[in-house]
Amino acid sequence: VQALKWVKENIENFGGDPDKVTIFGLSAGGASVGLHLLSPLSKNLFHGAISESGVSVARWAAVTGKIAKEKTIQLAKNTGCDHDELVKIAQCLKKKDAWNITLSTVGWLEWMPVVDKEMRENAFLEDTPLNLMKAGSFFKLPYMVGFMANEGAFFLPQLKNVTMTVFKAKMKTFASDGLNPINDTKLIQVIQNAMEFQYTPWGNTADPLKMRQGVVNLDGDKRFVAPSVLACNFYSAHAQTYLFEINYRLSVSTNANWMGPTHGDNFWFTFGLPFFMSSLYTADDKNVSLLVMKMYTDFAKVGNPTPEPL
């Protein structure tokens, strides 16, 4: 928010327009863009937004104060700051070495944005993103959302031969994990059954590669695709909304071939990296990058990524 205020106050000195600011980000950055669209502190500080592979309603984008408190207490215990009062915990943690705190974490949930309305006035996030979306409490600005075609492969790079046994075990894990773990065994089974029905490559269950792709598809849908579509459903009722998928694999990608266009690969196209070391990249790499950059700049200029037919 402070950075956006600075931009609004100073961008004219760099040839910019304070009334035509577009924010965009990738992964956690994409979710952060979505959170700015929900925060009263960001009002009138930007006029368009692009979320790449991450939106505010993704289950990993924010946590409630209750969960944050529980994680903080656990972290405090791990670092020797086991106190009953949060103020004392904070005072103790401030005296600890930063690396010691990092090594004492119980997962990455400690570092997520928090719904902090109950904690303080002028909160950045007054309710969960989903509740705010349902209530229509978001800025009705042009919004563009995108993701890669094979997002889930990034998180499962070591996944190889997937048998039906492995597949079912993965489905069970996906069905029962999350920020609010489900303790109802019957409900977990219902969710698992639905996932198996949707993601099993029927007719190819003996093919370990197709079975692997089923798991990858579910992981990508859960983390990125489904939340992106959900966000667009909310926004499109009120504002110009665009959804895109990049299904192109960079020629010099260091990922295994089977991973395809996966999480984070959009970075290369967005910032025109094929033009920095031109001899390493193909003409197709450059063309895709040019297309993406033109879509982004057109969106920033006129609120539409394709004002003219492609």
CSV table of C-alpha atoms in Angstrom, one decimal:
chain,number,residue,atom,x,y,z
A,1,VAL,CA,0.0,0.0,0.0
A,2,GLN,CA,2.8,2.4,0.9
A,3,ALA,CA,4.5,1.6,-2.5
A,4,LEU,CA,1.3,2.3,-4.3
A,5,LYS,CA,0.9,5.6,-2.5
A,6,TRP,CA,4.4,6.5,-3.5
A,7,VAL,CA,3.6,5.7,-7.2
A,8,LYS,CA,0.5,7.8,-7.1
A,9,GLU,CA,2.4,10.8,-5.7
A,10,ASN,CA,5.5,10.5,-7.9
A,11,ILE,CA,4.8,8.7,-11.1
A,12,GLU,CA,4.2,11.9,-13.1
A,13,ASN,CA,7.9,12.7,-12.6
A,14,PHE,CA,8.7,9.5,-14.5
A,15,GLY,CA,6.3,10.2,-17.4
A,16,GLY,CA,3.5,8.1,-15.8
A,17,ASP,CA,-0.2,8.8,-15.2
A,18,PRO,CA,-1.3,8.6,-11.6
A,19,ASP,CA,-4.8,7.9,-12.8
A,20,LYS,CA,-3.8,4.9,-15.0
A,21,VAL,CA,-1.9,2.5,-12.7
A,22,THR,CA,-2.0,-1.2,-13.3
A,23,ILE,CA,-0.6,-3.7,-10.8
A,24,PHE,CA,0.3,-7.3,-11.6
A,25,GLY,CA,2.0,-10.2,-9.9
A,26,LEU,CA,2.9,-13.9,-10.2
A,27,SER,CA,2.0,-16.7,-7.8
A,28,ALA,CA,2.0,-15.2,-4.3
A,29,GLY,CA,2.2,-11.9,-6.2
A,30,GLY,CA,-0.9,-12.7,-8.1
A,31,ALA,CA,-2.7,-13.5,-4.9
A,32,SER,CA,-1.4,-10.2,-3.4
A,33,VAL,CA,-2.8,-8.3,-6.4
A,34,GLY,CA,-6.2,-10.0,-5.6
A,35,LEU,CA,-5.9,-8.9,-2.0
A,36,HIS,CA,-5.3,-5.3,-3.0
A,37,LEU,CA,-8.6,-5.5,-4.9
A,38,LEU,CA,-10.3,-6.3,-1.6
A,39,SER,CA,-8.5,-4.0,0.8
A,40,PRO,CA,-10.0,-0.6,1.8
A,41,LEU,CA,-6.5,0.7,2.3
A,42,SER,CA,-5.8,0.3,-1.5
A,43,LYS,CA,-8.8,2.3,-2.7
A,44,ASN,CA,-8.1,4.7,-5.6
A,45,LEU,CA,-4.4,3.7,-5.7
A,46,PHE,CA,-4.6,1.7,-8.9
A,47,HIS,CA,-7.0,1.3,-11.9
A,48,GLY,CA,-6.4,-2.2,-13.3
A,49,ALA,CA,-5.0,-5.5,-12.0
A,50,ILE,CA,-3.5,-8.7,-13.4
A,51,SER,CA,-3.1,-11.9,-11.4
A,52,GLU,CA,-0.8,-14.6,-12.8
A,53,SER,CA,-1.1,-18.1,-11.3
A,54,GLY,CA,-2.6,-16.9,-8.0
A,55,VAL,CA,-5.7,-15.1,-6.8
A,56,SER,CA,-7.1,-14.0,-3.5
A,57,VAL,CA,-9.6,-16.9,-3.1
A,58,ALA,CA,-6.9,-19.5,-3.4
A,59,ARG,CA,-6.9,-21.4,-0.2
A,60,TRP,CA,-3.2,-20.6,0.3
A,61,ALA,CA,-3.6,-16.9,-0.2
A,62,ALA,CA,-4.6,-15.8,3.3
A,63,VAL,CA,-5.5,-17.2,6.8
A,64,THR,CA,-7.9,-16.2,9.5
A,65,GLY,CA,-6.6,-14.6,12.7
A,66,LYS,CA,-7.5,-17.7,14.6
A,67,ILE,CA,-5.3,-19.9,12.4
A,68,ALA,CA,-2.5,-17.3,12.5
A,69,LYS,CA,-2.6,-17.2,16.3
A,70,GLU,CA,-2.4,-21.0,16.5
A,71,LYS,CA,0.6,-21.1,14.2
A,72,THR,CA,2.3,-18.3,16.1
A,73,ILE,CA,1.9,-20.1,19.4
A,74,GLN,CA,3.4,-23.2,17.9
A,75,LEU,CA,6.2,-21.3,16.3
A,76,ALA,CA,6.9,-19.6,19.7
A,77,LYS,CA,7.2,-23.0,21.4
A,78,ASN,CA,9.6,-24.1,18.8
A,79,THR,CA,11.9,-21.1,19.4
A,80,GLY,CA,11.7,-21.2,23.2
A,81,CYS,CA,9.2,-18.4,23.5
A,82,ASP,CA,6.5,-20.4,25.2
A,83,HIS,CA,4.4,-17.7,26.9
A,84,ASP,CA,0.7,-17.4,27.6
A,85,GLU,CA,0.3,-13.9,26.3
A,86,LEU,CA,0.8,-12.8,22.7
A,87,VAL,CA,2.5,-9.6,23.8
A,88,LYS,CA,5.2,-11.6,25.7
A,89,ILE,CA,5.5,-14.0,22.7
A,90,ALA,CA,6.2,-11.0,20.4
A,91,GLN,CA,8.7,-9.5,22.8
A,92,CYS,CA,10.5,-12.8,23.0
A,93,LEU,CA,10.5,-13.4,19.3
A,94,LYS,CA,12.0,-10.0,18.6
A,95,LYS,CA,15.1,-11.1,20.5
A,96,LYS,CA,15.6,-14.2,18.5
A,97,ASP,CA,17.8,-14.6,15.5
A,98,ALA,CA,15.9,-14.4,12.3
A,99,TRP,CA,17.4,-17.6,10.9
A,100,ASN,CA,16.5,-19.4,14.1
A,101,ILE,CA,12.9,-18.4,13.6
A,102,THR,CA,13.0,-19.5,10.0
A,103,LEU,CA,14.3,-23.0,11.0
A,104,SER,CA,11.6,-23.3,13.7
A,105,THR,CA,8.6,-22.9,11.4
A,106,VAL,CA,6.0,-25.7,11.2
A,107,GLY,CA,5.2,-24.9,7.5
A,108,TRP,CA,4.8,-22.0,5.2
A,109,LEU,CA,1.5,-20.9,6.6
A,110,GLU,CA,3.1,-18.6,9.1
A,111,TRP,CA,4.0,-16.2,6.4
A,112,MET,CA,0.6,-15.7,4.8
A,113,PRO,CA,-1.5,-12.5,4.9
A,114,VAL,CA,-3.9,-12.5,7.8
A,115,VAL,CA,-7.5,-11.4,8.2
A,116,ASP,CA,-6.8,-8.8,10.8
A,117,LYS,CA,-10.0,-6.8,11.3
A,118,GLU,CA,-10.4,-8.3,14.8
A,119,MET,CA,-6.7,-7.5,15.6
A,120,ARG,CA,-6.6,-3.8,14.8
A,121,GLU,CA,-8.2,-0.8,13.2
A,122,ASN,CA,-7.5,0.1,9.6
A,123,ALA,CA,-6.9,-3.5,8.8
A,124,PHE,CA,-5.6,-4.4,5.4
A,125,LEU,CA,-7.9,-7.5,5.2
A,126,GLU,CA,-11.2,-7.1,7.0
A,127,ASP,CA,-12.6,-10.6,6.2
A,128,THR,CA,-11.7,-13.7,4.3
A,129,PRO,CA,-11.3,-13.2,0.6
A,130,LEU,CA,-14.2,-15.5,-0.2
A,131,ASN,CA,-16.6,-13.7,2.2
A,132,LEU,CA,-15.6,-10.3,0.7
A,133,MET,CA,-16.1,-11.7,-2.8
A,134,LYS,CA,-19.5,-13.1,-2.0
A,135,ALA,CA,-20.5,-9.7,-0.5
A,136,GLY,CA,-19.3,-7.9,-3.6
A,137,SER,CA,-16.7,-6.0,-1.4
A,138,PHE,CA,-14.1,-5.5,-4.1
A,139,PHE,CA,-13.0,-2.8,-6.5
A,140,LYS,CA,-14.9,-3.1,-9.8
A,141,LEU,CA,-11.8,-2.5,-11.9
A,142,PRO,CA,-10.7,-4.2,-15.1
A,143,TYR,CA,-9.1,-7.5,-14.1
A,144,MET,CA,-7.1,-10.1,-16.0
A,145,VAL,CA,-6.3,-13.5,-14.6
A,146,GLY,CA,-4.2,-16.2,-16.1
A,147,PHE,CA,-2.3,-19.4,-15.4
A,148,MET,CA,-0.1,-22.0,-17.2
A,149,ALA,CA,-1.4,-25.1,-18.8
A,150,ASN,CA,0.4,-27.6,-16.5
A,151,GLU,CA,0.7,-25.7,-13.2
A,152,GLY,CA,0.6,-28.8,-11.0
A,153,ALA,CA,3.8,-30.3,-12.5
A,154,PHE,CA,5.9,-27.7,-10.7
A,155,PHE,CA,4.9,-29.1,-7.4
A,156,LEU,CA,5.3,-32.8,-8.3
A,157,PRO,CA,8.6,-32.9,-10.3
A,158,GLN,CA,9.6,-36.3,-8.8
A,159,LEU,CA,6.4,-38.0,-9.5
A,160,LYS,CA,7.1,-40.9,-11.9
A,161,ASN,CA,5.3,-44.2,-12.3
A,162,VAL,CA,1.8,-43.7,-10.8
A,163,THR,CA,-0.1,-46.9,-10.2
A,164,MET,CA,-3.7,-47.0,-9.1
A,165,THR,CA,-2.5,-47.5,-5.5
A,166,VAL,CA,-0.4,-44.4,-5.6
A,167,PHE,CA,-3.1,-42.5,-7.4
A,168,LYS,CA,-5.7,-43.3,-4.7
A,169,ALA,CA,-3.2,-42.4,-2.0
A,170,LYS,CA,-2.7,-39.0,-3.6
A,171,MET,CA,-6.5,-38.4,-4.0
A,172,LYS,CA,-6.9,-39.2,-0.3
A,173,THR,CA,-4.2,-36.7,0.6
A,174,PHE,CA,-5.7,-34.0,-1.5
A,175,ALA,CA,-9.2,-34.7,-0.1
A,176,SER,CA,-8.1,-34.3,3.6
A,177,ASP,CA,-5.4,-31.7,3.6
A,178,GLY,CA,-5.8,-27.9,3.6
A,179,LEU,CA,-5.8,-24.9,5.9
A,180,ASN,CA,-8.8,-26.3,7.8
A,181,PRO,CA,-8.2,-30.1,7.9
A,182,ILE,CA,-11.3,-32.2,7.5
A,183,ASN,CA,-11.9,-34.6,10.4
A,184,ASP,CA,-15.1,-36.2,9.0
A,185,THR,CA,-13.9,-39.5,7.5
A,186,LYS,CA,-17.2,-40.0,5.6
A,187,LEU,CA,-16.8,-36.5,4.0
A,188,ILE,CA,-13.2,-37.2,3.1
A,189,GLN,CA,-14.3,-40.4,1.3
A,190,VAL,CA,-17.0,-38.6,-0.6
A,191,ILE,CA,-14.5,-35.9,-1.7
A,192,GLN,CA,-12.0,-38.6,-2.6
A,193,ASN,CA,-14.5,-40.5,-4.7
A,194,ALA,CA,-15.5,-37.3,-6.6
A,195,MET,CA,-11.8,-36.5,-7.3
A,196,GLU,CA,-11.1,-40.1,-8.5
A,197,PHE,CA,-14.1,-39.9,-10.8
A,198,GLN,CA,-13.0,-36.6,-12.3
A,199,TYR,CA,-9.3,-37.2,-12.6
A,200,THR,CA,-8.9,-40.9,-13.3
A,201,PRO,CA,-7.8,-41.3,-17.0
A,202,TRP,CA,-10.6,-43.9,-17.7
A,203,GLY,CA,-9.5,-46.5,-20.2
A,204,ASN,CA,-5.8,-45.8,-19.4
A,205,THR,CA,-5.5,-46.7,-15.8
A,206,ALA,CA,-2.6,-49.1,-16.6
A,207,ASP,CA,-0.7,-46.2,-18.2
A,208,PRO,CA,1.5,-44.7,-15.4
A,209,LEU,CA,2.1,-41.5,-17.4
A,210,LYS,CA,-1.5,-40.8,-17.9
A,211,MET,CA,-2.2,-41.6,-14.2
A,212,ARG,CA,0.5,-39.1,-13.3
A,213,GLN,CA,-1.1,-36.5,-15.5
A,214,GLY,CA,-4.3,-37.0,-13.6
A,215,VAL,CA,-2.6,-36.2,-10.3
A,216,VAL,CA,-0.9,-33.2,-11.8
A,217,ASN,CA,-4.2,-31.9,-13.2
A,218,LEU,CA,-5.8,-32.1,-9.8
A,219,ASP,CA,-2.9,-30.3,-8.1
A,220,GLY,CA,-3.0,-27.5,-10.6
A,221,ASP,CA,-6.7,-27.1,-10.5
A,222,LYS,CA,-6.8,-27.1,-6.7
A,223,ARG,CA,-4.0,-24.5,-6.3
A,224,PHE,CA,-4.7,-22.2,-9.3
A,225,VAL,CA,-7.2,-23.0,-12.0
A,226,ALA,CA,-10.4,-23.4,-9.9
A,227,PRO,CA,-9.7,-20.4,-7.7
A,228,SER,CA,-9.0,-18.3,-10.8
A,229,VAL,CA,-12.2,-19.3,-12.5
A,230,LEU,CA,-14.1,-18.6,-9.2
A,231,ALA,CA,-12.5,-15.2,-8.9
A,232,CYS,CA,-13.5,-14.4,-12.5
A,233,ASN,CA,-17.0,-15.5,-11.9
A,234,PHE,CA,-17.3,-12.9,-9.1
A,235,TYR,CA,-15.6,-10.1,-11.0
A,236,SER,CA,-17.2,-10.6,-14.4
A,237,ALA,CA,-20.7,-9.7,-12.9
A,238,HIS,CA,-19.4,-6.2,-12.2
A,239,ALA,CA,-16.3,-5.4,-14.3
A,240,GLN,CA,-14.4,-6.1,-17.4
A,241,THR,CA,-12.8,-9.5,-16.7
A,242,TYR,CA,-10.4,-11.6,-18.8
A,243,LEU,CA,-9.1,-15.1,-18.3
A,244,PHE,CA,-6.2,-16.7,-20.2
A,245,GLU,CA,-4.1,-19.8,-20.2
A,246,ILE,CA,-0.5,-20.0,-21.6
A,247,ASN,CA,0.0,-23.4,-23.2
A,248,TYR,CA,3.5,-22.9,-24.6
A,249,ARG,CA,6.7,-24.4,-23.2
A,250,LEU,CA,9.9,-22.2,-23.5
A,251,SER,CA,12.4,-23.9,-25.8
A,252,VAL,CA,15.2,-23.5,-23.2
A,253,SER,CA,13.2,-24.7,-20.2
A,254,THR,CA,15.3,-26.6,-17.7
A,255,ASN,CA,12.3,-28.6,-16.5
A,256,ALA,CA,11.7,-32.2,-17.6
A,257,ASN,CA,9.9,-32.3,-21.0
A,258,TRP,CA,6.8,-34.0,-19.4
A,259,MET,CA,6.2,-31.0,-17.1
A,260,GLY,CA,5.2,-28.8,-20.1
A,261,PRO,CA,4.3,-25.1,-19.4
A,262,THR,CA,4.3,-25.1,-15.6
A,263,HIS,CA,4.1,-22.8,-12.7
A,264,GLY,CA,6.3,-19.7,-12.9
A,265,ASP,CA,7.1,-20.0,-16.6
A,266,ASN,CA,4.9,-17.0,-17.5
A,267,PHE,CA,7.6,-14.9,-15.9
A,268,TRP,CA,9.9,-15.4,-18.9
A,269,PHE,CA,7.3,-14.1,-21.3
A,270,THR,CA,5.9,-11.2,-19.2
A,271,PHE,CA,9.3,-9.6,-18.9
A,272,GLY,CA,10.6,-10.3,-22.4
A,273,LEU,CA,13.5,-12.4,-21.3
A,274,PRO,CA,13.9,-14.1,-24.7
A,275,PHE,CA,15.2,-10.7,-25.9
A,276,PHE,CA,17.9,-10.4,-23.3
A,277,MET,CA,20.0,-13.3,-24.5
A,278,SER,CA,18.5,-13.4,-28.0
A,279,SER,CA,20.7,-16.2,-29.5
A,280,LEU,CA,19.5,-18.8,-26.9
A,281,TYR,CA,15.8,-18.5,-27.8
A,282,THR,CA,13.7,-19.4,-30.8
A,283,ALA,CA,11.5,-17.2,-32.9
A,284,ASP,CA,8.5,-18.8,-31.3
A,285,ASP,CA,9.8,-18.0,-27.8
A,286,LYS,CA,10.1,-14.3,-28.9
A,287,ASN,CA,6.7,-14.3,-30.6
A,288,VAL,CA,4.9,-15.6,-27.5
A,289,SER,CA,6.7,-13.1,-25.3
A,290,LEU,CA,5.8,-10.3,-27.7
A,291,LEU,CA,2.1,-11.4,-27.6
A,292,VAL,CA,2.0,-11.6,-23.8
A,293,MET,CA,3.7,-8.2,-23.4
A,294,LYS,CA,1.4,-6.6,-25.9
A,295,MET,CA,-1.6,-8.0,-24.1
A,296,TYR,CA,-0.4,-6.6,-20.8
A,297,THR,CA,0.4,-3.2,-22.1
A,298,ASP,CA,-2.8,-2.9,-24.0
A,299,PHE,CA,-4.7,-3.9,-20.9
A,300,ALA,CA,-2.8,-1.2,-18.9
A,301,LYS,CA,-3.5,1.4,-21.5
A,302,VAL,CA,-7.2,0.7,-22.3
A,303,GLY,CA,-8.4,-2.0,-19.9
A,304,ASN,CA,-8.6,-4.6,-22.7
A,305,PRO,CA,-5.8,-7.0,-23.5
A,306,THR,CA,-7.0,-7.5,-27.1
A,307,PRO,CA,-8.6,-4.2,-28.3
A,308,GLU,CA,-7.9,-5.4,-31.9
A,309,PRO,CA,-8.3,-9.0,-33.2
A,310,LEU,CA,-5.2,-11.2,-32.8
